[in-house]
mmCIF file of C-alpha atoms and ligand atoms in Angstrom:
data_model
loop_
_atom_site.group_PDB
_atom_site.id
_atom_site.type_symbol
_atom_site.label_atom_id
_atom_site.label_comp_id
_atom_site.label_asym_id
_atom_site.label_seq_id
_atom_site.Cartn_x
_atom_site.Cartn_y
_atom_site.Cartn_z
ATOM 1 C CA MET A 106 61.627 -65.366 -103.918
ATOM 2 C CA ASN A 107 65.061 -63.437 -104.118
ATOM 3 C CA PHE A 108 67.021 -65.718 -106.571
ATOM 4 C CA PHE A 109 70.229 -64.058 -105.737
ATOM 5 C CA ASN A 110 69.997 -65.117 -102.118
ATOM 6 C CA PHE A 111 71.489 -68.615 -102.239
ATOM 7 C CA VAL A 112 69.485 -69.810 -99.154
ATOM 8 C CA GLU A 113 66.334 -68.733 -100.883
ATOM 9 C CA LEU A 114 67.467 -70.402 -104.015
ATOM 10 C CA SER A 115 68.211 -73.619 -102.238
ATOM 11 C CA HIS A 116 64.643 -73.503 -100.575
ATOM 12 C CA PHE A 117 63.227 -72.868 -104.072
ATOM 13 C CA LEU A 118 64.922 -76.022 -105.302
ATOM 14 C CA ILE A 119 63.839 -77.986 -102.243
ATOM 15 C CA GLU A 120 60.274 -76.926 -102.705
ATOM 16 C CA ASN A 121 60.292 -77.673 -106.582
ATOM 17 C CA TYR A 122 62.270 -80.956 -106.699
ATOM 18 C CA ILE A 123 61.471 -82.985 -103.653
ATOM 19 C CA LYS A 124 58.389 -84.966 -103.341
ATOM 20 C CA GLU A 125 56.765 -86.032 -100.105
ATOM 21 C CA GLU A 126 58.138 -89.499 -100.240
ATOM 22 C CA SER A 127 61.814 -88.438 -100.924
ATOM 23 C CA VAL A 128 64.767 -89.317 -98.956
ATOM 24 C CA VAL A 129 66.685 -86.051 -98.320
ATOM 25 C CA VAL A 130 70.015 -85.315 -96.471
ATOM 26 C CA ASP A 131 71.264 -82.090 -94.736
ATOM 27 C CA CYS A 132 74.954 -82.729 -94.840
ATOM 28 C CA THR A 133 75.853 -79.733 -92.637
ATOM 29 C CA SER A 134 72.875 -79.065 -90.310
ATOM 30 C CA GLY A 135 74.436 -76.123 -88.380
ATOM 31 C CA ASN A 136 71.523 -74.074 -86.927
ATOM 32 C CA GLY A 137 68.984 -76.333 -88.526
ATOM 33 C CA PHE A 138 67.283 -73.800 -90.903
ATOM 34 C CA ASP A 139 67.825 -76.162 -94.067
ATOM 35 C CA SER A 140 66.766 -79.266 -92.081
ATOM 36 C CA LEU A 141 63.482 -77.395 -90.819
ATOM 37 C CA TYR A 142 62.720 -76.449 -94.392
ATOM 38 C CA LEU A 143 63.246 -79.942 -95.685
ATOM 39 C CA CYS A 144 61.311 -81.560 -92.852
ATOM 40 C CA ASN A 145 58.401 -79.383 -93.491
ATOM 41 C CA THR A 146 58.586 -79.871 -97.196
ATOM 42 C CA LEU A 147 58.392 -83.686 -96.566
ATOM 43 C CA GLN A 148 55.097 -83.258 -94.683
ATOM 44 C CA GLY A 149 55.624 -86.372 -92.418
ATOM 45 C CA LYS A 150 56.457 -88.655 -95.451
ATOM 46 C CA GLY A 151 59.925 -89.716 -96.812
ATOM 47 C CA PHE A 152 62.867 -89.228 -94.480
ATOM 48 C CA LEU A 153 65.351 -86.562 -93.525
ATOM 49 C CA PHE A 154 68.899 -87.320 -92.426
ATOM 50 C CA SER A 155 70.987 -84.379 -90.956
ATOM 51 C CA PHE A 156 74.628 -84.585 -90.279
ATOM 52 C CA ASP A 157 76.925 -82.377 -88.272
ATOM 53 C CA ILE A 158 80.168 -82.875 -86.395
ATOM 54 C CA GLN A 159 79.350 -80.528 -83.545
ATOM 55 C CA GLU A 160 77.059 -81.367 -80.498
ATOM 56 C CA GLU A 161 76.167 -77.817 -80.490
ATOM 57 C CA ALA A 162 74.728 -77.830 -84.035
ATOM 58 C CA ILE A 163 72.906 -80.986 -83.565
ATOM 59 C CA LYS A 164 71.318 -79.701 -80.246
ATOM 60 C CA ARG A 165 70.302 -76.342 -82.172
ATOM 61 C CA THR A 166 68.846 -78.430 -85.039
ATOM 62 C CA LYS A 167 66.927 -80.781 -82.608
ATOM 63 C CA LYS A 168 65.594 -77.670 -80.768
ATOM 64 C CA LEU A 169 64.382 -76.108 -83.885
ATOM 65 C CA LEU A 170 62.702 -79.177 -85.268
ATOM 66 C CA ASP A 171 61.023 -80.111 -82.101
ATOM 67 C CA GLU A 172 59.568 -76.400 -81.913
ATOM 68 C CA LYS A 173 58.702 -75.827 -85.597
ATOM 69 C CA CYS A 174 58.290 -79.110 -87.269
ATOM 70 C CA SER A 175 55.371 -81.235 -86.408
ATOM 71 C CA TYR A 176 56.871 -84.373 -87.882
ATOM 72 C CA SER A 177 59.234 -87.061 -86.484
ATOM 73 C CA ASN A 178 60.541 -88.392 -89.818
ATOM 74 C CA PHE A 179 64.130 -87.539 -89.371
ATOM 75 C CA LYS A 180 67.415 -88.607 -87.876
ATOM 76 C CA LEU A 181 70.118 -86.147 -86.538
ATOM 77 C CA ILE A 182 73.453 -87.655 -86.645
ATOM 78 C CA GLN A 183 76.656 -86.352 -85.020
ATOM 79 C CA ASP A 184 79.124 -87.470 -87.307
ATOM 80 C CA SER A 185 80.933 -86.271 -90.452
ATOM 81 C CA HIS A 186 79.142 -86.293 -93.592
ATOM 82 C CA SER A 187 82.099 -88.282 -95.017
ATOM 83 C CA ASN A 188 80.710 -91.242 -93.020
ATOM 84 C CA ILE A 189 77.356 -90.977 -94.694
ATOM 85 C CA ASN A 190 77.556 -94.599 -95.803
ATOM 86 C CA HIS A 191 77.694 -95.794 -92.395
ATOM 87 C CA TYR A 192 74.121 -94.526 -91.785
ATOM 88 C CA ILE A 193 72.235 -94.309 -95.243
ATOM 89 C CA LEU A 194 71.875 -97.425 -97.239
ATOM 90 C CA GLU A 195 69.004 -96.516 -99.281
ATOM 91 C CA LYS A 196 68.999 -94.288 -102.497
ATOM 92 C CA ILE A 197 68.667 -90.655 -101.967
ATOM 93 C CA ASP A 198 66.754 -87.701 -103.719
ATOM 94 C CA PHE A 199 68.345 -84.652 -102.480
ATOM 95 C CA ALA A 200 71.244 -83.430 -100.433
ATOM 96 C CA ILE A 201 72.342 -80.015 -99.347
ATOM 97 C CA TYR A 202 75.713 -78.681 -97.999
ATOM 98 C CA ASN A 203 75.905 -75.202 -96.516
ATOM 99 C CA LEU A 204 79.659 -75.036 -95.924
ATOM 100 C CA GLY A 205 81.777 -73.204 -93.417
ATOM 101 C CA TYR A 206 81.406 -72.298 -89.771
ATOM 102 C CA LEU A 207 78.462 -72.836 -87.427
ATOM 103 C CA PRO A 208 76.916 -69.257 -87.372
ATOM 104 C CA LYS A 209 76.524 -67.595 -83.962
ATOM 105 C CA SER A 210 79.136 -69.862 -82.423
ATOM 106 C CA PRO A 211 82.713 -69.009 -80.938
ATOM 107 C CA SER A 212 83.778 -72.492 -82.455
ATOM 108 C CA LYS A 213 86.265 -72.282 -85.526
ATOM 109 C CA ILE A 214 85.259 -75.679 -86.620
ATOM 110 C CA LYS A 215 84.418 -75.598 -90.342
ATOM 111 C CA THR A 216 83.978 -77.880 -93.272
ATOM 112 C CA ASN A 217 87.119 -78.756 -94.979
ATOM 113 C CA PRO A 218 87.598 -79.806 -98.622
ATOM 114 C CA GLU A 219 89.087 -83.353 -98.138
ATOM 115 C CA GLU A 220 85.992 -84.550 -96.154
ATOM 116 C CA THR A 221 83.484 -82.499 -98.287
ATOM 117 C CA ILE A 222 84.945 -84.225 -101.471
ATOM 118 C CA ILE A 223 84.918 -87.843 -99.775
ATOM 119 C CA SER A 224 81.424 -87.112 -98.695
ATOM 120 C CA LEU A 225 80.366 -85.779 -102.123
ATOM 121 C CA GLU A 226 81.769 -89.023 -103.766
ATOM 122 C CA LYS A 227 79.549 -91.046 -101.527
ATOM 123 C CA VAL A 228 76.459 -88.901 -101.965
ATOM 124 C CA LEU A 229 76.662 -89.055 -105.778
ATOM 125 C CA LYS A 230 76.775 -92.998 -105.669
ATOM 126 C CA LEU A 231 73.580 -92.757 -103.442
ATOM 127 C CA LEU A 232 71.785 -90.394 -105.599
ATOM 128 C CA ASN A 233 68.644 -91.466 -107.533
ATOM 129 C CA LYS A 234 68.146 -90.632 -111.093
ATOM 130 C CA LYS A 235 67.267 -86.902 -111.379
ATOM 131 C CA GLY A 236 68.163 -86.492 -107.791
ATOM 132 C CA ILE A 237 69.893 -83.120 -106.794
ATOM 133 C CA VAL A 238 72.778 -81.984 -104.722
ATOM 134 C CA VAL A 239 73.162 -78.222 -103.760
ATOM 135 C CA ILE A 240 76.330 -76.929 -102.292
ATOM 136 C CA VAL A 241 76.719 -73.302 -100.979
ATOM 137 C CA ALA A 242 80.321 -72.490 -100.612
ATOM 138 C CA TYR A 243 81.501 -69.260 -98.552
ATOM 139 C CA THR A 244 84.508 -68.108 -100.511
ATOM 140 C CA GLY A 245 85.713 -65.502 -98.108
ATOM 141 C CA GLN A 246 86.451 -67.786 -95.086
ATOM 142 C CA ASP A 247 89.344 -69.537 -96.590
ATOM 143 C CA LYS A 248 90.079 -67.444 -99.624
ATOM 144 C CA SER A 249 88.182 -69.919 -101.964
ATOM 145 C CA LYS A 250 90.315 -73.060 -100.960
ATOM 146 C CA GLU A 251 87.415 -75.261 -100.382
ATOM 147 C CA ARG A 252 85.333 -73.834 -103.306
ATOM 148 C CA ASN A 253 88.382 -74.346 -105.693
ATOM 149 C CA GLN A 254 88.967 -77.897 -104.660
ATOM 150 C CA ILE A 255 85.151 -78.690 -105.190
ATOM 151 C CA PHE A 256 85.267 -77.145 -108.431
ATOM 152 C CA LYS A 257 88.214 -79.159 -109.641
ATOM 153 C CA TYR A 258 86.602 -82.348 -108.352
ATOM 154 C CA LEU A 259 83.155 -81.495 -110.095
ATOM 155 C CA GLU A 260 84.514 -80.263 -113.388
ATOM 156 C CA LYS A 261 85.952 -83.802 -114.156
ATOM 157 C CA ILE A 262 82.749 -85.619 -113.560
ATOM 158 C CA ASN A 263 81.280 -87.320 -116.640
ATOM 159 C CA SER A 264 78.608 -85.059 -118.064
ATOM 160 C CA LYS A 265 76.556 -88.077 -119.378
ATOM 161 C CA LYS A 266 75.955 -88.992 -115.814
ATOM 162 C CA PHE A 267 75.617 -85.678 -113.911
ATOM 163 C CA SER A 268 74.703 -82.163 -115.030
ATOM 164 C CA ILE A 269 76.632 -79.665 -112.755
ATOM 165 C CA MET A 270 76.333 -75.860 -112.596
ATOM 166 C CA ASN A 271 78.196 -73.313 -110.744
ATOM 167 C CA LEU A 272 76.436 -70.022 -109.855
ATOM 168 C CA LYS A 273 78.153 -66.813 -108.662
ATOM 169 C CA LEU A 274 77.457 -63.101 -108.293
ATOM 170 C CA ILE A 275 79.966 -61.581 -110.681
ATOM 171 C CA ASN A 276 79.551 -57.824 -109.826
ATOM 172 C CA VAL A 277 80.275 -58.326 -106.080
ATOM 173 C CA ASN A 278 83.894 -57.799 -104.854
ATOM 174 C CA ASN A 279 83.898 -58.966 -101.219
ATOM 175 C CA TYR A 280 84.012 -62.855 -101.689
ATOM 176 C CA PRO A 281 80.368 -63.559 -102.223
ATOM 177 C CA PRO A 282 79.199 -67.096 -101.856
ATOM 178 C CA GLU A 283 78.819 -69.487 -104.767
ATOM 179 C CA VAL A 284 76.573 -72.445 -105.411
ATOM 180 C CA PHE A 285 76.934 -75.796 -107.122
ATOM 181 C CA ILE A 286 73.935 -77.486 -108.357
ATOM 182 C CA ILE A 287 74.348 -81.202 -109.433
ATOM 183 C CA GLN A 288 71.568 -83.387 -111.049
ATOM 184 C CA LYS A 289 72.013 -87.063 -111.702
ATOM 185 C CA ASN A 290 71.126 -87.694 -115.470
ATOM 186 C CA ALA A 291 71.452 -91.376 -115.755
HETATM 187 C C1 SAM B 438 77.350 -72.936 -92.401
HETATM 188 S S1 SAM B 438 77.015 -74.181 -91.158
HETATM 189 C C2 SAM B 438 75.542 -74.931 -91.720
HETATM 190 C C3 SAM B 438 74.348 -74.138 -91.749
HETATM 191 C C4 SAM B 438 73.055 -74.692 -91.800
HETATM 192 N N1 SAM B 438 72.788 -75.439 -92.950
HETATM 193 C C5 SAM B 438 71.821 -73.943 -91.384
HETATM 194 O O1 SAM B 438 70.799 -74.030 -91.946
HETATM 195 O O2 SAM B 438 71.820 -73.293 -90.324
HETATM 196 C C6 SAM B 438 78.307 -75.367 -91.451
HETATM 197 C C7 SAM B 438 78.155 -76.548 -90.327
HETATM 198 O O3 SAM B 438 79.009 -77.608 -90.990
HETATM 199 C C8 SAM B 438 79.481 -78.340 -90.053
HETATM 200 N N2 SAM B 438 80.524 -79.298 -90.434
HETATM 201 C C9 SAM B 438 81.836 -78.953 -90.470
HETATM 202 N N3 SAM B 438 82.578 -80.083 -90.944
HETATM 203 C C10 SAM B 438 81.578 -81.060 -91.137
HETATM 204 C C11 SAM B 438 81.653 -82.373 -91.517
HETATM 205 N N4 SAM B 438 82.733 -83.147 -91.789
HETATM 206 N N5 SAM B 438 80.408 -83.187 -91.583
HETATM 207 C C12 SAM B 438 79.225 -82.630 -91.105
HETATM 208 N N6 SAM B 438 79.229 -81.296 -90.778
HETATM 209 C C13 SAM B 438 80.378 -80.598 -90.754
HETATM 210 C C14 SAM B 438 79.770 -77.326 -88.935
HETATM 211 O O4 SAM B 438 79.973 -77.786 -87.665
HETATM 212 C C15 SAM B 438 78.736 -76.328 -89.076
HETATM 213 O O5 SAM B 438 77.685 -76.463 -88.100
#
């Protein structure tokens, strides 16, 4: 595993923290790679919810899961992750955000800090004890605007309730991505 590749790091966390009966959420399904990883890790138990506002992303995720995942314990939702409370009432164990644009798409639709933070507030309320949220933020697309707003929101959260880590490559100059990892303590 390449620890410095944040997609591989996310998948390492998925493998090590989610159990087969976990309820997990892909907050930005995009091309579906994280959803596929989550769905295969669940092994037909637990449940996966995947959100994306773009029809194209939901179509790509459905195609990938239909082709490469033998399980059907998932629901794809074409709506903003900021509306997560309209769809998920139970507690969740893991959520992942891979922010930014849909790769390999002419569309300029991307995540925005306001909706991401509304969604995060709701996800943290739904999170089970020891549950984890992973956020991969691409600082180059908007000169770190979304990353900075997320940082400001997260740094004020009570450390008794949540442990929060920010990982970044410090010897790379061209806007490398950053990761936030949140775990609910109590
Ligand atoms: C970098 S891509 C995600 C990549 C994906 N995780 C994968 O494995 O392929 C970001 C996605 O976030 C979606 N998005 C933007 N705003 C959103 C919102 N408010 N709610 C849910 N998805 C959103 C975009 O449509 C885009 O598909």
